[in-house]
PDB file of C-alpha atoms in Angstrom:
ATOM      1  CA  UNK X   1     232.992 212.216  65.482  1.00  0.00           C
ATOM      2  CA  UNK X   2     229.564 210.658  65.929  1.00  0.00           C
ATOM      3  CA  UNK X   3     229.359 207.447  67.974  1.00  0.00           C
ATOM      4  CA  UNK X   4     226.653 204.837  67.452  1.00  0.00           C
ATOM      5  CA  UNK X   5     226.772 201.893  69.883  1.00  0.00           C
ATOM      6  CA  UNK X   6     225.441 198.547  68.731  1.00  0.00           C
ATOM      7  CA  UNK X   7     225.399 194.984  70.040  1.00  0.00           C
ATOM      8  CA  UNK X   8     226.003 192.296  67.430  1.00  0.00           C
ATOM      9  CA  UNK X   9     222.945 190.031  67.374  1.00  0.00           C
ATOM     10  CA  UNK X  10     222.134 186.661  65.855  1.00  0.00           C
ATOM     11  CA  UNK X  11     220.676 188.151  62.656  1.00  0.00           C
ATOM     12  CA  UNK X  12     224.006 189.878  61.940  1.00  0.00           C
ATOM     13  CA  UNK X  13     225.896 186.571  61.671  1.00  0.00           C
ATOM     14  CA  UNK X  14     226.559 184.328  58.707  1.00  0.00           C
ATOM     15  CA  UNK X  15     227.204 180.569  58.589  1.00  0.00           C
ATOM     16  CA  UNK X  16     230.817 181.161  59.684  1.00  0.00           C
ATOM     17  CA  UNK X  17     229.583 182.669  62.961  1.00  0.00           C
ATOM     18  CA  UNK X  18     230.813 186.174  62.319  1.00  0.00           C
ATOM     19  CA  UNK X  19     229.335 189.342  60.837  1.00  0.00           C
ATOM     20  CA  UNK X  20     228.638 188.914  57.135  1.00  0.00           C
ATOM     21  CA  UNK X  21     230.304 191.365  54.735  1.00  0.00           C
ATOM     22  CA  UNK X  22     226.959 192.723  53.501  1.00  0.00           C
ATOM     23  CA  UNK X  23     225.813 193.222  57.082  1.00  0.00           C
ATOM     24  CA  UNK X  24     228.727 195.587  57.675  1.00  0.00           C
ATOM     25  CA  UNK X  25     227.278 197.861  54.993  1.00  0.00           C
ATOM     26  CA  UNK X  26     223.858 197.695  56.666  1.00  0.00           C
ATOM     27  CA  UNK X  27     225.102 198.606  60.127  1.00  0.00           C
ATOM     28  CA  UNK X  28     227.319 201.373  58.762  1.00  0.00           C
ATOM     29  CA  UNK X  29     224.257 202.762  56.993  1.00  0.00           C
ATOM     30  CA  UNK X  30     222.194 202.480  60.168  1.00  0.00           C
ATOM     31  CA  UNK X  31     224.771 204.652  61.948  1.00  0.00           C
ATOM     32  CA  UNK X  32     224.741 207.245  59.131  1.00  0.00           C
ATOM     33  CA  UNK X  33     220.936 207.459  59.229  1.00  0.00           C
ATOM     34  CA  UNK X  34     221.034 207.962  62.992  1.00  0.00           C
ATOM     35  CA  UNK X  35     223.613 210.721  62.585  1.00  0.00           C
ATOM     36  CA  UNK X  36     221.709 212.728  59.996  1.00  0.00           C
ATOM     37  CA  UNK X  37     218.339 212.123  61.672  1.00  0.00           C
ATOM     38  CA  UNK X  38     219.609 213.404  65.010  1.00  0.00           C
ATOM     39  CA  UNK X  39     220.932 216.472  63.202  1.00  0.00           C
ATOM     40  CA  UNK X  40     217.620 217.295  61.532  1.00  0.00           C
ATOM     41  CA  UNK X  41     218.135 215.679  58.117  1.00  0.00           C
ATOM     42  CA  UNK X  42     216.149 212.469  58.444  1.00  0.00           C
ATOM     43  CA  UNK X  43     213.788 210.799  56.011  1.00  0.00           C
ATOM     44  CA  UNK X  44     211.019 213.379  56.469  1.00  0.00           C
ATOM     45  CA  UNK X  45     213.433 216.193  55.506  1.00  0.00           C
ATOM     46  CA  UNK X  46     214.635 214.190  52.506  1.00  0.00           C
ATOM     47  CA  UNK X  47     211.062 213.557  51.342  1.00  0.00           C
ATOM     48  CA  UNK X  48     209.990 217.181  51.795  1.00  0.00           C
ATOM     49  CA  UNK X  49     213.091 218.705  50.179  1.00  0.00           C
ATOM     50  CA  UNK X  50     213.671 216.077  47.503  1.00  0.00           C
ATOM     51  CA  UNK X  51     217.373 216.161  48.429  1.00  0.00           C
ATOM     52  CA  UNK X  52     219.221 213.255  49.987  1.00  0.00           C
ATOM     53  CA  UNK X  53     222.507 211.400  50.267  1.00  0.00           C
ATOM     54  CA  UNK X  54     223.857 209.216  47.525  1.00  0.00           C
ATOM     55  CA  UNK X  55     226.908 207.000  47.842  1.00  0.00           C
ATOM     56  CA  UNK X  56     229.253 207.094  44.871  1.00  0.00           C
ATOM     57  CA  UNK X  57     232.097 204.903  46.103  1.00  0.00           C
ATOM     58  CA  UNK X  58     232.849 202.648  49.071  1.00  0.00           C
ATOM     59  CA  UNK X  59     236.149 201.158  50.196  1.00  0.00           C
ATOM     60  CA  UNK X  60     235.682 198.749  53.092  1.00  0.00           C
ATOM     61  CA  UNK X  61     238.317 196.876  55.071  1.00  0.00           C
ATOM     62  CA  UNK X  62     237.605 193.882  57.298  1.00  0.00           C
ATOM     63  CA  UNK X  63     240.332 193.813  59.940  1.00  0.00           C
ATOM     64  CA  UNK X  64     239.089 191.501  62.687  1.00  0.00           C
ATOM     65  CA  UNK X  65     236.090 189.218  63.210  1.00  0.00           C
ATOM     66  CA  UNK X  66     233.171 190.481  65.243  1.00  0.00           C
ATOM     67  CA  UNK X  67     231.389 187.750  67.154  1.00  0.00           C
ATOM     68  CA  UNK X  68     227.933 187.328  68.631  1.00  0.00           C
ATOM     69  CA  UNK X  69     226.879 189.708  71.420  1.00  0.00           C
ATOM     70  CA  UNK X  70     229.984 191.849  71.055  1.00  0.00           C
ATOM     71  CA  UNK X  71     229.291 195.448  72.039  1.00  0.00           C
ATOM     72  CA  UNK X  72     230.895 197.802  69.561  1.00  0.00           C
ATOM     73  CA  UNK X  73     230.694 201.434  68.494  1.00  0.00           C
ATOM     74  CA  UNK X  74     230.384 202.648  64.935  1.00  0.00           C
ATOM     75  CA  UNK X  75     232.232 205.939  64.665  1.00  0.00           C
ATOM     76  CA  UNK X  76     231.497 208.359  61.828  1.00  0.00           C
ATOM     77  CA  UNK X  77     233.622 211.306  60.772  1.00  0.00           C
ATOM     78  CA  UNK X  78     233.280 213.734  57.884  1.00  0.00           C
ATOM     79  CA  UNK X  79     236.480 214.200  55.918  1.00  0.00           C
ATOM     80  CA  UNK X  80     235.098 217.306  54.191  1.00  0.00           C
ATOM     81  CA  UNK X  81     233.620 218.512  50.931  1.00  0.00           C
ATOM     82  CA  UNK X  82     235.218 219.442  47.630  1.00  0.00           C
ATOM     83  CA  UNK X  83     232.619 220.859  45.260  1.00  0.00           C
ATOM     84  CA  UNK X  84     229.734 218.392  45.058  1.00  0.00           C
ATOM     85  CA  UNK X  85     231.743 215.548  46.559  1.00  0.00           C
ATOM     86  CA  UNK X  86     232.073 214.624  50.231  1.00  0.00           C
ATOM     87  CA  UNK X  87     234.290 212.068  51.897  1.00  0.00           C
ATOM     88  CA  UNK X  88     233.235 210.194  54.993  1.00  0.00           C
ATOM     89  CA  UNK X  89     235.041 207.719  57.228  1.00  0.00           C
ATOM     90  CA  UNK X  90     233.459 205.148  59.511  1.00  0.00           C
ATOM     91  CA  UNK X  91     235.003 202.480  61.685  1.00  0.00           C
ATOM     92  CA  UNK X  92     233.873 199.868  64.158  1.00  0.00           C
ATOM     93  CA  UNK X  93     235.702 199.677  67.458  1.00  0.00           C
ATOM     94  CA  UNK X  94     235.219 198.328  70.952  1.00  0.00           C
ATOM     95  CA  UNK X  95     235.940 199.745  74.411  1.00  0.00           C
ATOM     96  CA  UNK X  96     239.529 198.514  74.213  1.00  0.00           C
ATOM     97  CA  UNK X  97     240.170 200.469  71.012  1.00  0.00           C
ATOM     98  CA  UNK X  98     240.348 197.416  68.743  1.00  0.00           C
ATOM     99  CA  UNK X  99     239.286 198.351  65.221  1.00  0.00           C
ATOM    100  CA  UNK X 100     237.272 195.631  63.485  1.00  0.00           C
ATOM    101  CA  UNK X 101     236.459 197.337  60.208  1.00  0.00           C
ATOM    102  CA  UNK X 102     236.985 200.634  58.409  1.00  0.00           C
ATOM    103  CA  UNK X 103     235.137 202.199  55.531  1.00  0.00           C
ATOM    104  CA  UNK X 104     235.797 205.329  53.517  1.00  0.00           C
ATOM    105  CA  UNK X 105     233.208 206.549  51.100  1.00  0.00           C
ATOM    106  CA  UNK X 106     232.552 209.222  48.551  1.00  0.00           C
ATOM    107  CA  UNK X 107     229.088 210.689  48.610  1.00  0.00           C
ATOM    108  CA  UNK X 108     227.080 213.645  47.505  1.00  0.00           C
ATOM    109  CA  UNK X 109     223.725 215.335  47.758  1.00  0.00           C
ATOM    110  CA  UNK X 110     221.238 214.026  45.199  1.00  0.00           C
ATOM    111  CA  UNK X 111     218.254 215.937  43.836  1.00  0.00           C
ATOM    112  CA  UNK X 112     215.562 213.276  43.480  1.00  0.00           C
ATOM    113  CA  UNK X 113     213.477 215.408  41.109  1.00  0.00           C
ATOM    114  CA  UNK X 114     216.270 216.466  38.744  1.00  0.00           C
ATOM    115  CA  UNK X 115     218.067 213.103  39.202  1.00  0.00           C
ATOM    116  CA  UNK X 116     221.508 214.647  39.598  1.00  0.00           C
ATOM    117  CA  UNK X 117     224.158 215.606  42.127  1.00  0.00           C
ATOM    118  CA  UNK X 118     223.947 219.139  43.416  1.00  0.00           C
ATOM    119  CA  UNK X 119     226.108 221.438  45.493  1.00  0.00           C
ATOM    120  CA  UNK X 120     225.651 220.709  49.193  1.00  0.00           C
ATOM    121  CA  UNK X 121     223.154 222.870  51.044  1.00  0.00           C
ATOM    122  CA  UNK X 122     223.942 224.380  54.432  1.00  0.00           C
ATOM    123  CA  UNK X 123     221.450 221.983  56.092  1.00  0.00           C
ATOM    124  CA  UNK X 124     223.171 219.014  54.461  1.00  0.00           C
ATOM    125  CA  UNK X 125     226.676 220.122  55.471  1.00  0.00           C
ATOM    126  CA  UNK X 126     225.461 220.644  59.049  1.00  0.00           C
ATOM    127  CA  UNK X 127     224.054 217.114  59.110  1.00  0.00           C
ATOM    128  CA  UNK X 128     227.532 215.617  58.702  1.00  0.00           C
ATOM    129  CA  UNK X 129     229.732 218.161  60.467  1.00  0.00           C
TER     130      UNK X 129
END
């Protein structure tokens, strides 16, 4: 499990004073980029190899409001690969263990030159496991 701490800032909020639904997707993505970058599969690797992540499906649950200046952790866990398809789980929690949101997604490795999903490479699998 990869942990990515974040403090909710003013730009994350909507007119209701809590994190906007679209912002959840942005901060989840920020955590995924940090994970793969730290494990050697960042943007430079994607550009040089022509292979990168593509999201095929997202199921997100909003369980509890997150308010301004709340310190939370985005946790990311691989649920494994089957053929070309990977499953990934992320959730936002605080130090008390309260879960604010959960997301499960289906993703794969995309060949940007051939414009198609491909079997995962060893480097790609290592980036998420």
